[in-house]
């Protein structure tokens, strides 16, 4: 007879928190598990916004964020911090999500102690070393360490098998992003006072078709962000649209967007939104322009066409299903693809009605069942 499986979940950024809270809600209070939570604070206010709405209370907060942090100094701070928590907690399993520096370092620190790692959202690959950067290699490195791989789609599972990962350790679960956005959307439906931070902007643009714009990828910092901002400025000349852009707090992002978009009547640059107001904004929008990973999945779950402003994506499922189009980071293409969706109702309907390929909203449940099956024998693999 073994005791409950002790799981330490480690995460640090907004998207990890959003995709992990459905799992954490289930782990807590399930007698099969002892759930401990370590947040790294790789993000600060954006992480806290999610912890707050999802009511997640971490056991540890390493509070590592520094303004304008580089990946190497962040990695160094994280490794000793997470290592210390692992030495105190001695979990059976470390659970990580996705491709961030926090996820990679948590996996590495666990490996150094021969603690098993379970990886949610495993197997996404663009096939390009620097796109997204540094996330493509972060995710691959976690694969090399993990002993349990929760692939959100069959495509991701096939990518893992192609890298000789033991097929018995790969499980297709769906993406917990779908669980999260459904949870939030249901709460918004039940309580019209939630997400009030966007009320003013939604009222101001009530007569217009709202385009949600987000951009933050490091590989776009050199040129891409400026192109994206100019494209948005061109689109916003149209009187029938308004662009709402929650500006990512990375100091490299704001100047590029402000230069092109400040003082435009049809554009609102707003601070990063909490998850409730952001999902409220998504629900009210016509379409999305983004380089985000998670927003591609949420858009598909909500039936909102999404134009992905990247040159390569590790989420080809959306492109294949027709929920997303990859439009690159050149101004002309971003503008023409947006206008096509705005002016061609058939093209719009084809994307809005395409089937969501990212899961059925039961990913967290599946992940918990799979974790519960971990035995003393495979905990140490
Ligand atoms: C990280 C992730 C990326 C994810 C993104 C989500 C890595 C390698 N990258 O990139 O995969 O898509 O988060 O947003 O882990 N900042 C704040 N407050 C916050 C959050 C960030 O001020 O709440 C600012 C800080 O100046 C910080 C900077 O943004 O130094 C960059 O944050 P960081 O997590 O290092 O990188 P991201 O580019 O956000
Ligand atoms: N998001 C949010 N507020 C915002 C913008 C995004 O809550 O102002 C959420 C969004 O719903 C998605 C996640 O943040 O779940 C995506 O995070 P981000 O784009 O920063 O990272 P990525 O998904 O690209 O790793």
CSV table of C-alpha atoms and ligand atoms in Angstrom, one decimal:
chain,number,residue,atom,x,y,z
A,1,UNK,CA,0.0,0.0,0.0
A,2,UNK,CA,1.5,3.3,-1.0
A,3,UNK,CA,0.4,6.7,0.2
A,4,UNK,CA,-0.9,9.5,-2.0
A,5,UNK,CA,1.2,10.6,-4.9
A,6,UNK,CA,3.0,13.8,-4.0
A,7,UNK,CA,2.9,16.1,-7.0
A,8,UNK,CA,4.8,19.4,-7.0
A,9,UNK,CA,3.5,21.6,-9.8
A,10,UNK,CA,5.9,24.3,-10.8
A,11,UNK,CA,5.1,27.3,-13.1
A,12,UNK,CA,5.8,30.9,-13.5
A,13,UNK,CA,4.0,32.7,-16.3
A,14,UNK,CA,0.5,33.7,-17.2
A,15,UNK,CA,-0.1,31.0,-19.9
A,16,UNK,CA,1.2,28.2,-17.7
A,17,UNK,CA,-1.1,29.4,-14.8
A,18,UNK,CA,-4.1,29.5,-17.1
A,19,UNK,CA,-3.4,26.0,-18.5
A,20,UNK,CA,-2.6,24.5,-15.2
A,21,UNK,CA,-5.4,25.8,-13.0
A,22,UNK,CA,-8.0,23.2,-14.3
A,23,UNK,CA,-5.5,20.5,-13.3
A,24,UNK,CA,-4.8,22.1,-9.9
A,25,UNK,CA,-8.5,22.5,-9.2
A,26,UNK,CA,-8.8,18.7,-9.6
A,27,UNK,CA,-5.6,17.7,-7.8
A,28,UNK,CA,-6.7,19.7,-4.7
A,29,UNK,CA,-9.0,17.7,-2.5
A,30,UNK,CA,-8.4,14.4,-4.4
A,31,UNK,CA,-7.3,11.9,-1.8
A,32,UNK,CA,-5.1,10.1,-4.3
A,33,UNK,CA,-2.7,13.1,-4.4
A,34,UNK,CA,-0.8,15.4,-2.2
A,35,UNK,CA,-0.6,18.6,-4.3
A,36,UNK,CA,2.0,21.2,-3.6
A,37,UNK,CA,2.4,24.3,-5.8
A,38,UNK,CA,5.6,26.3,-6.4
A,39,UNK,CA,5.2,29.5,-8.5
A,40,UNK,CA,8.5,31.0,-9.7
A,41,UNK,CA,7.2,34.5,-10.3
A,42,UNK,CA,8.8,34.5,-13.7
A,43,UNK,CA,5.9,36.8,-14.4
A,44,UNK,CA,4.5,38.9,-11.6
A,45,UNK,CA,1.3,40.9,-12.1
A,46,UNK,CA,0.2,38.7,-15.1
A,47,UNK,CA,0.7,35.6,-13.0
A,48,UNK,CA,-1.1,37.0,-10.0
A,49,UNK,CA,-4.1,38.0,-12.1
A,50,UNK,CA,-4.6,34.3,-12.9
A,51,UNK,CA,-3.9,33.0,-9.4
A,52,UNK,CA,-6.5,35.5,-8.2
A,53,UNK,CA,-9.3,34.6,-10.5
A,54,UNK,CA,-8.7,30.8,-10.3
A,55,UNK,CA,-8.2,31.0,-6.5
A,56,UNK,CA,-4.9,29.2,-6.6
A,57,UNK,CA,-2.8,29.5,-3.5
A,58,UNK,CA,0.9,28.6,-4.0
A,59,UNK,CA,2.9,27.0,-1.2
A,60,UNK,CA,6.1,28.6,-2.6
A,61,UNK,CA,6.6,31.8,-4.5
A,62,UNK,CA,10.2,32.4,-5.7
A,63,UNK,CA,9.4,35.9,-6.9
A,64,UNK,CA,12.2,35.9,-9.4
A,65,UNK,CA,11.0,38.4,-12.0
A,66,UNK,CA,13.3,41.3,-12.8
A,67,UNK,CA,12.3,44.0,-15.4
A,68,UNK,CA,13.7,43.2,-18.8
A,69,UNK,CA,15.1,39.9,-17.7
A,70,UNK,CA,17.2,37.9,-20.1
A,71,UNK,CA,16.7,34.2,-20.5
A,72,UNK,CA,20.1,33.3,-19.1
A,73,UNK,CA,19.9,35.4,-15.9
A,74,UNK,CA,16.3,34.2,-15.4
A,75,UNK,CA,17.5,30.6,-15.8
A,76,UNK,CA,20.3,31.0,-13.2
A,77,UNK,CA,17.9,32.5,-10.6
A,78,UNK,CA,15.3,29.8,-11.2
A,79,UNK,CA,17.7,26.8,-11.0
A,80,UNK,CA,18.8,27.4,-7.4
A,81,UNK,CA,15.4,28.5,-6.3
A,82,UNK,CA,13.5,25.5,-7.6
A,83,UNK,CA,16.3,23.1,-6.5
A,84,UNK,CA,15.8,24.3,-3.0
A,85,UNK,CA,12.1,23.7,-3.1
A,86,UNK,CA,12.6,20.2,-4.5
A,87,UNK,CA,15.1,19.4,-1.7
A,88,UNK,CA,12.5,20.5,0.9
A,89,UNK,CA,9.4,18.8,-0.6
A,90,UNK,CA,10.9,15.7,-2.1
A,91,UNK,CA,7.9,15.1,-4.4
A,92,UNK,CA,7.2,11.9,-6.3
A,93,UNK,CA,6.5,13.8,-9.4
A,94,UNK,CA,7.1,17.3,-10.8
A,95,UNK,CA,4.4,18.6,-13.1
A,96,UNK,CA,5.3,21.2,-15.7
A,97,UNK,CA,3.4,22.8,-18.6
A,98,UNK,CA,4.5,23.9,-22.0
A,99,UNK,CA,7.7,25.6,-23.0
A,100,UNK,CA,8.7,28.4,-20.7
A,101,UNK,CA,12.0,28.9,-18.9
A,102,UNK,CA,10.2,28.1,-15.6
A,103,UNK,CA,9.0,24.8,-17.0
A,104,UNK,CA,12.4,23.9,-18.5
A,105,UNK,CA,14.3,24.7,-15.3
A,106,UNK,CA,11.9,22.8,-13.1
A,107,UNK,CA,12.3,19.8,-15.3
A,108,UNK,CA,16.1,20.1,-15.1
A,109,UNK,CA,16.2,20.5,-11.4
A,110,UNK,CA,14.0,17.5,-11.0
A,111,UNK,CA,16.3,15.5,-13.3
A,112,UNK,CA,19.3,16.4,-11.2
A,113,UNK,CA,17.5,14.7,-8.3
A,114,UNK,CA,16.1,11.8,-10.3
A,115,UNK,CA,12.5,12.9,-9.7
A,116,UNK,CA,10.0,11.9,-12.3
A,117,UNK,CA,8.7,14.7,-14.5
A,118,UNK,CA,5.2,14.8,-16.1
A,119,UNK,CA,4.8,17.2,-19.0
A,120,UNK,CA,1.5,18.8,-19.9
A,121,UNK,CA,1.2,20.1,-23.5
A,122,UNK,CA,4.1,17.9,-24.7
A,123,UNK,CA,5.1,17.4,-28.3
A,124,UNK,CA,4.3,20.7,-30.0
A,125,UNK,CA,7.0,21.4,-32.6
A,126,UNK,CA,7.5,24.0,-35.3
A,127,UNK,CA,10.5,22.1,-36.5
A,128,UNK,CA,12.5,25.4,-36.5
A,129,UNK,CA,15.1,25.9,-33.8
A,130,UNK,CA,14.4,29.7,-33.4
A,131,UNK,CA,10.7,29.8,-33.9
A,132,UNK,CA,9.3,30.3,-31.3
A,133,UNK,CA,12.5,31.3,-29.5
A,134,UNK,CA,13.6,30.1,-27.1
A,135,UNK,CA,10.5,28.0,-26.5
A,136,UNK,CA,11.0,25.4,-29.3
A,137,UNK,CA,14.1,24.1,-27.7
A,138,UNK,CA,12.8,24.5,-24.1
A,139,UNK,CA,9.9,22.2,-25.0
A,140,UNK,CA,12.2,19.6,-26.7
A,141,UNK,CA,14.6,19.6,-23.7
A,142,UNK,CA,11.6,18.9,-21.4
A,143,UNK,CA,10.7,16.0,-23.6
A,144,UNK,CA,14.1,14.5,-23.1
A,145,UNK,CA,13.7,14.6,-19.3
A,146,UNK,CA,10.0,13.8,-18.8
A,147,UNK,CA,8.7,10.3,-18.1
A,148,UNK,CA,5.0,11.1,-18.8
A,149,UNK,CA,4.0,13.1,-21.8
A,150,UNK,CA,0.5,14.6,-22.1
A,151,UNK,CA,0.2,15.4,-25.8
A,152,UNK,CA,-2.8,17.7,-26.5
A,153,UNK,CA,-3.4,16.3,-30.0
A,154,UNK,CA,-2.6,13.3,-32.1
A,155,UNK,CA,-0.2,15.4,-34.1
A,156,UNK,CA,1.8,16.2,-31.0
A,157,UNK,CA,1.9,12.5,-30.0
A,158,UNK,CA,3.2,11.6,-33.5
A,159,UNK,CA,5.9,14.2,-33.1
A,160,UNK,CA,7.0,12.7,-29.8
A,161,UNK,CA,7.0,9.2,-31.3
A,162,UNK,CA,9.1,10.5,-34.2
A,163,UNK,CA,11.7,11.5,-31.6
A,164,UNK,CA,11.7,7.9,-30.2
A,165,UNK,CA,9.8,8.7,-27.0
A,166,UNK,CA,8.4,5.5,-25.5
A,167,UNK,CA,4.8,5.3,-26.9
A,168,UNK,CA,3.6,3.9,-23.6
A,169,UNK,CA,4.5,7.2,-21.9
A,170,UNK,CA,2.6,9.4,-24.4
A,171,UNK,CA,-1.1,10.1,-23.8
A,172,UNK,CA,-3.4,12.3,-26.0
A,173,UNK,CA,-5.4,14.4,-23.5
A,174,UNK,CA,-6.5,17.5,-25.3
A,175,UNK,CA,-5.2,20.9,-24.3
A,176,UNK,CA,-6.2,22.3,-20.9
A,177,UNK,CA,-6.5,25.7,-22.5
A,178,UNK,CA,-9.9,24.5,-23.7
A,179,UNK,CA,-10.9,23.5,-20.2
A,180,UNK,CA,-9.7,26.9,-18.9
A,181,UNK,CA,-11.5,29.1,-21.4
A,182,UNK,CA,-14.8,27.1,-21.0
A,183,UNK,CA,-14.5,27.5,-17.2
A,184,UNK,CA,-14.0,31.2,-17.6
A,185,UNK,CA,-16.7,31.7,-20.2
A,186,UNK,CA,-19.2,29.8,-18.1
A,187,UNK,CA,-18.4,32.1,-15.1
A,188,UNK,CA,-18.8,35.1,-17.3
A,189,UNK,CA,-22.2,33.9,-18.5
A,190,UNK,CA,-23.3,33.3,-14.9
A,191,UNK,CA,-22.1,36.7,-13.6
A,192,UNK,CA,-22.4,39.8,-15.8
A,193,UNK,CA,-20.4,41.9,-13.3
A,194,UNK,CA,-17.2,39.8,-14.0
A,195,UNK,CA,-14.5,41.2,-16.2
A,196,UNK,CA,-15.7,44.8,-15.7
A,197,UNK,CA,-12.3,46.2,-16.7
A,198,UNK,CA,-13.3,45.9,-20.4
A,199,UNK,CA,-16.8,47.4,-20.0
A,200,UNK,CA,-15.7,51.0,-20.9
A,201,UNK,CA,-13.9,49.9,-24.1
A,202,UNK,CA,-16.7,47.5,-25.2
A,203,UNK,CA,-19.2,50.3,-24.8
A,204,UNK,CA,-17.0,52.8,-26.6
A,205,UNK,CA,-16.7,50.4,-29.6
A,206,UNK,CA,-20.2,48.9,-29.4
A,207,UNK,CA,-21.0,49.9,-33.0
A,208,UNK,CA,-17.8,48.4,-34.4
A,209,UNK,CA,-16.3,45.0,-35.2
A,210,UNK,CA,-13.7,44.4,-32.5
A,211,UNK,CA,-10.3,43.0,-33.4
A,212,UNK,CA,-8.2,41.8,-30.5
A,213,UNK,CA,-4.5,42.3,-31.1
A,214,UNK,CA,-1.7,40.8,-29.0
A,215,UNK,CA,2.0,40.5,-29.8
A,216,UNK,CA,5.0,39.6,-27.6
A,217,UNK,CA,7.2,37.0,-29.2
A,218,UNK,CA,11.0,37.5,-28.7
A,219,UNK,CA,11.7,36.4,-32.3
A,220,UNK,CA,9.6,39.4,-33.5
A,221,UNK,CA,11.4,42.1,-31.5
A,222,UNK,CA,13.8,43.1,-34.3
A,223,UNK,CA,11.4,43.8,-37.1
A,224,UNK,CA,8.2,41.9,-36.6
A,225,UNK,CA,6.6,44.1,-33.9
A,226,UNK,CA,7.0,47.3,-35.9
A,227,UNK,CA,5.4,45.6,-39.0
A,228,UNK,CA,2.6,44.3,-36.8
A,229,UNK,CA,1.9,47.7,-35.3
A,230,UNK,CA,1.9,49.4,-38.8
A,231,UNK,CA,-0.5,46.8,-40.1
A,232,UNK,CA,-2.8,47.5,-37.2
A,233,UNK,CA,-2.6,51.2,-37.9
A,234,UNK,CA,-3.6,50.6,-41.5
A,235,UNK,CA,-6.5,48.4,-40.5
A,236,UNK,CA,-7.7,50.9,-37.9
A,237,UNK,CA,-8.3,53.5,-40.7
A,238,UNK,CA,-11.5,51.6,-41.5
A,239,UNK,CA,-14.5,53.1,-39.7
A,240,UNK,CA,-16.2,49.8,-39.1
A,241,UNK,CA,-13.5,48.3,-36.9
A,242,UNK,CA,-11.9,48.9,-33.6
A,243,UNK,CA,-8.7,47.3,-32.4
A,244,UNK,CA,-8.2,46.5,-28.7
A,245,UNK,CA,-4.7,45.6,-27.8
A,246,UNK,CA,-3.7,44.5,-24.2
A,247,UNK,CA,0.0,45.5,-24.3
A,248,UNK,CA,2.4,42.8,-23.0
A,249,UNK,CA,4.6,44.3,-20.2
A,250,UNK,CA,7.9,43.2,-21.7
A,251,UNK,CA,9.7,46.6,-22.1
A,252,UNK,CA,10.6,45.7,-25.7
A,253,UNK,CA,6.9,45.6,-26.7
A,254,UNK,CA,5.2,48.8,-25.6
A,255,UNK,CA,7.4,51.3,-27.6
A,256,UNK,CA,6.9,49.5,-30.9
A,257,UNK,CA,3.1,49.4,-30.5
A,258,UNK,CA,2.8,53.0,-29.1
A,259,UNK,CA,4.9,54.5,-31.9
A,260,UNK,CA,2.4,53.4,-34.5
A,261,UNK,CA,-0.9,53.2,-32.6
A,262,UNK,CA,-1.0,55.9,-30.0
A,263,UNK,CA,-3.8,58.5,-30.4
A,264,UNK,CA,-5.6,56.4,-33.0
A,265,UNK,CA,-9.3,56.9,-32.5
A,266,UNK,CA,-10.2,53.3,-33.3
A,267,UNK,CA,-7.4,51.7,-31.2
A,268,UNK,CA,-7.3,51.1,-27.5
A,269,UNK,CA,-3.9,50.1,-26.1
A,270,UNK,CA,-4.8,48.7,-22.6
A,271,UNK,CA,-2.7,47.1,-19.8
A,272,UNK,CA,-2.5,43.3,-19.7
A,273,UNK,CA,-6.0,42.2,-18.8
A,274,UNK,CA,-7.0,39.7,-16.1
A,275,UNK,CA,-8.3,36.4,-17.5
A,276,UNK,CA,-12.0,37.3,-16.9
A,277,UNK,CA,-11.9,40.6,-18.8
A,278,UNK,CA,-9.8,39.1,-21.5
A,279,UNK,CA,-12.2,36.2,-22.2
A,280,UNK,CA,-15.0,38.7,-22.0
A,281,UNK,CA,-13.2,40.7,-24.7
A,282,UNK,CA,-12.6,37.6,-26.8
A,283,UNK,CA,-16.3,36.7,-26.7
A,284,UNK,CA,-17.2,40.2,-27.8
A,285,UNK,CA,-14.7,40.2,-30.7
A,286,UNK,CA,-15.0,39.5,-34.4
A,287,UNK,CA,-11.5,38.2,-34.9
A,288,UNK,CA,-8.1,38.0,-33.4
A,289,UNK,CA,-4.6,39.0,-34.6
A,290,UNK,CA,-2.0,37.4,-32.4
A,291,UNK,CA,1.4,35.8,-32.1
A,292,UNK,CA,0.3,34.1,-28.8
A,293,UNK,CA,0.2,30.3,-28.5
A,294,UNK,CA,-2.7,30.0,-26.0
A,295,UNK,CA,-4.9,32.5,-27.8
A,296,UNK,CA,-4.8,30.2,-30.9
A,297,UNK,CA,-6.3,27.5,-28.9
A,298,UNK,CA,-8.9,29.7,-27.1
A,299,UNK,CA,-10.0,31.2,-30.4
A,300,UNK,CA,-10.7,27.8,-31.8
A,301,UNK,CA,-12.7,26.9,-28.7
A,302,UNK,CA,-14.8,30.1,-28.9
A,303,UNK,CA,-15.3,30.0,-32.7
A,304,UNK,CA,-13.3,33.2,-33.4
A,305,UNK,CA,-11.1,33.3,-36.5
A,306,UNK,CA,-7.5,33.9,-35.6
A,307,UNK,CA,-4.7,35.2,-37.8
A,308,UNK,CA,-1.4,34.1,-36.5
A,309,UNK,CA,1.3,36.7,-36.9
A,310,UNK,CA,4.3,34.3,-37.0
A,311,UNK,CA,6.4,32.7,-39.7
A,312,UNK,CA,6.0,29.2,-38.3
A,313,UNK,CA,3.7,27.7,-35.7
A,314,UNK,CA,4.1,24.7,-33.4
A,315,UNK,CA,0.2,24.5,-33.5
A,316,UNK,CA,-0.4,23.4,-37.1
A,317,UNK,CA,-3.7,21.7,-36.0
A,318,UNK,CA,-5.5,25.0,-36.1
A,319,UNK,CA,-4.2,25.8,-39.6
A,320,UNK,CA,-5.2,22.4,-40.8
A,321,UNK,CA,-8.7,22.5,-39.2
A,322,UNK,CA,-9.2,26.0,-40.5
A,323,UNK,CA,-9.6,27.8,-37.2
A,324,UNK,CA,-6.4,29.8,-37.8
A,325,UNK,CA,-4.3,31.1,-40.7
A,326,UNK,CA,-0.6,31.7,-40.5
A,327,UNK,CA,0.0,35.2,-42.0
A,328,UNK,CA,3.6,36.0,-41.1
A,329,UNK,CA,4.8,39.3,-39.8
A,330,UNK,CA,4.8,41.4,-43.0
A,331,UNK,CA,2.5,44.4,-43.0
A,332,UNK,CA,0.9,43.8,-46.4
A,333,UNK,CA,-0.1,40.3,-45.7
A,334,UNK,CA,-1.5,41.0,-42.3
A,335,UNK,CA,-3.7,43.8,-43.7
A,336,UNK,CA,-4.9,41.8,-46.7
A,337,UNK,CA,-5.8,38.7,-44.7
A,338,UNK,CA,-7.7,40.8,-42.1
A,339,UNK,CA,-9.6,42.7,-44.8
A,340,UNK,CA,-10.5,39.4,-46.5
A,341,UNK,CA,-12.1,38.2,-43.2
A,342,UNK,CA,-13.8,41.5,-42.7
A,343,UNK,CA,-15.2,41.8,-46.2
A,344,UNK,CA,-15.9,38.1,-47.2
A,345,UNK,CA,-18.6,36.6,-45.1
A,346,UNK,CA,-18.0,33.2,-46.5
A,347,UNK,CA,-14.3,33.2,-45.6
A,348,UNK,CA,-15.2,34.5,-42.2
A,349,UNK,CA,-17.9,31.8,-41.6
A,350,UNK,CA,-15.6,29.0,-42.8
A,351,UNK,CA,-13.1,29.9,-40.0
A,352,UNK,CA,-15.6,30.7,-37.3
A,353,UNK,CA,-17.4,27.4,-37.9
A,354,UNK,CA,-14.3,25.2,-38.3
A,355,UNK,CA,-14.0,22.4,-35.7
A,356,UNK,CA,-11.8,23.1,-32.7
A,357,UNK,CA,-8.9,20.6,-32.9
A,358,UNK,CA,-7.4,21.3,-29.5
A,359,UNK,CA,-9.6,19.2,-27.2
A,360,UNK,CA,-13.1,18.7,-25.7
A,361,UNK,CA,-12.5,20.4,-22.3
A,362,UNK,CA,-11.8,17.2,-20.5
A,363,UNK,CA,-8.0,17.4,-20.6
A,364,UNK,CA,-7.5,18.2,-16.9
A,365,UNK,CA,-9.6,15.2,-15.9
A,366,UNK,CA,-7.6,12.9,-18.2
A,367,UNK,CA,-4.3,14.2,-16.9
A,368,UNK,CA,-5.3,13.6,-13.3
A,369,UNK,CA,-6.4,10.0,-14.1
A,370,UNK,CA,-3.1,9.4,-15.8
A,371,UNK,CA,-1.1,10.9,-12.9
A,372,UNK,CA,-3.1,8.7,-10.5
A,373,UNK,CA,-1.8,5.6,-12.4
A,374,UNK,CA,1.8,6.4,-11.6
A,375,UNK,CA,3.1,3.6,-9.5
A,376,UNK,CA,6.1,3.4,-7.2
A,377,UNK,CA,7.9,1.6,-10.0
A,378,UNK,CA,7.4,4.3,-12.6
A,379,UNK,CA,7.7,7.3,-10.3
A,380,UNK,CA,11.5,7.2,-10.5
A,381,UNK,CA,11.8,6.8,-14.3
B,1,LIG,C1,7.5,34.3,-21.5
B,1,LIG,C2,7.7,32.9,-22.1
B,1,LIG,C3,6.8,32.8,-23.4
B,1,LIG,C4,5.4,33.1,-23.1
B,1,LIG,C5,5.3,34.5,-22.4
B,1,LIG,C6,3.9,34.7,-22.1
B,1,LIG,C7,9.9,32.0,-21.8
B,1,LIG,C8,11.2,31.7,-22.5
B,1,LIG,N1,9.0,32.7,-22.5
B,1,LIG,O1,8.0,35.2,-22.3
B,1,LIG,O2,6.9,31.5,-23.8
B,1,LIG,O3,4.7,33.2,-24.3
B,1,LIG,O4,6.1,34.5,-21.2
B,1,LIG,O5,3.6,36.0,-21.8
B,1,LIG,O6,9.7,31.6,-20.7
B,1,LIG,N2,6.8,41.5,-17.3
B,1,LIG,C9,6.3,42.3,-16.3
B,1,LIG,N3,5.2,41.7,-15.6
B,1,LIG,C10,4.7,40.5,-15.8
B,1,LIG,C11,5.3,39.7,-16.8
B,1,LIG,C12,6.4,40.2,-17.5
B,1,LIG,O7,6.7,43.4,-16.1
B,1,LIG,O8,3.8,40.1,-15.1
B,1,LIG,C13,8.0,42.0,-18.1
B,1,LIG,C14,9.3,42.1,-17.3
B,1,LIG,O9,10.0,43.2,-17.6
B,1,LIG,C15,10.0,40.8,-17.7
B,1,LIG,C16,9.6,40.8,-19.2
B,1,LIG,O10,8.2,41.2,-19.2
B,1,LIG,O11,11.4,40.8,-17.6
B,1,LIG,C17,9.7,39.5,-19.9
B,1,LIG,O12,9.2,38.4,-19.2
B,1,LIG,P1,9.7,36.9,-19.5
B,1,LIG,O13,8.8,35.9,-18.8
B,1,LIG,O14,11.1,36.8,-19.3
B,1,LIG,O15,9.5,36.7,-21.0
B,1,LIG,P2,8.3,36.7,-22.0
B,1,LIG,O16,8.8,37.4,-23.2
B,1,LIG,O17,7.1,37.3,-21.2
B,2,LIG,N1,-4.4,36.6,-21.7
B,2,LIG,C1,-4.9,37.3,-20.7
B,2,LIG,N2,-4.9,38.7,-20.7
B,2,LIG,C2,-4.4,39.4,-21.7
B,2,LIG,C3,-3.9,38.7,-22.8
B,2,LIG,C4,-3.9,37.3,-22.8
B,2,LIG,O1,-5.4,36.7,-19.7
B,2,LIG,O2,-4.4,40.6,-21.7
B,2,LIG,C5,-4.4,35.1,-21.7
B,2,LIG,C6,-5.0,34.5,-22.9
B,2,LIG,O3,-6.4,34.2,-22.7
B,2,LIG,C7,-4.2,33.2,-23.0
B,2,LIG,C8,-2.9,33.5,-22.4
B,2,LIG,O4,-3.1,34.8,-21.7
B,2,LIG,O5,-4.8,32.2,-22.2
B,2,LIG,C9,-1.8,33.7,-23.4
B,2,LIG,O6,-0.7,34.2,-22.9
B,2,LIG,P1,0.5,34.8,-23.7
B,2,LIG,O7,0.0,35.3,-25.1
B,2,LIG,O8,1.2,35.8,-22.9
B,2,LIG,O9,1.5,33.6,-23.9
B,2,LIG,P2,1.6,32.4,-24.9
B,2,LIG,O10,0.3,31.7,-24.9
B,2,LIG,O11,1.9,33.0,-26.2
B,2,LIG,O12,2.7,31.5,-24.4
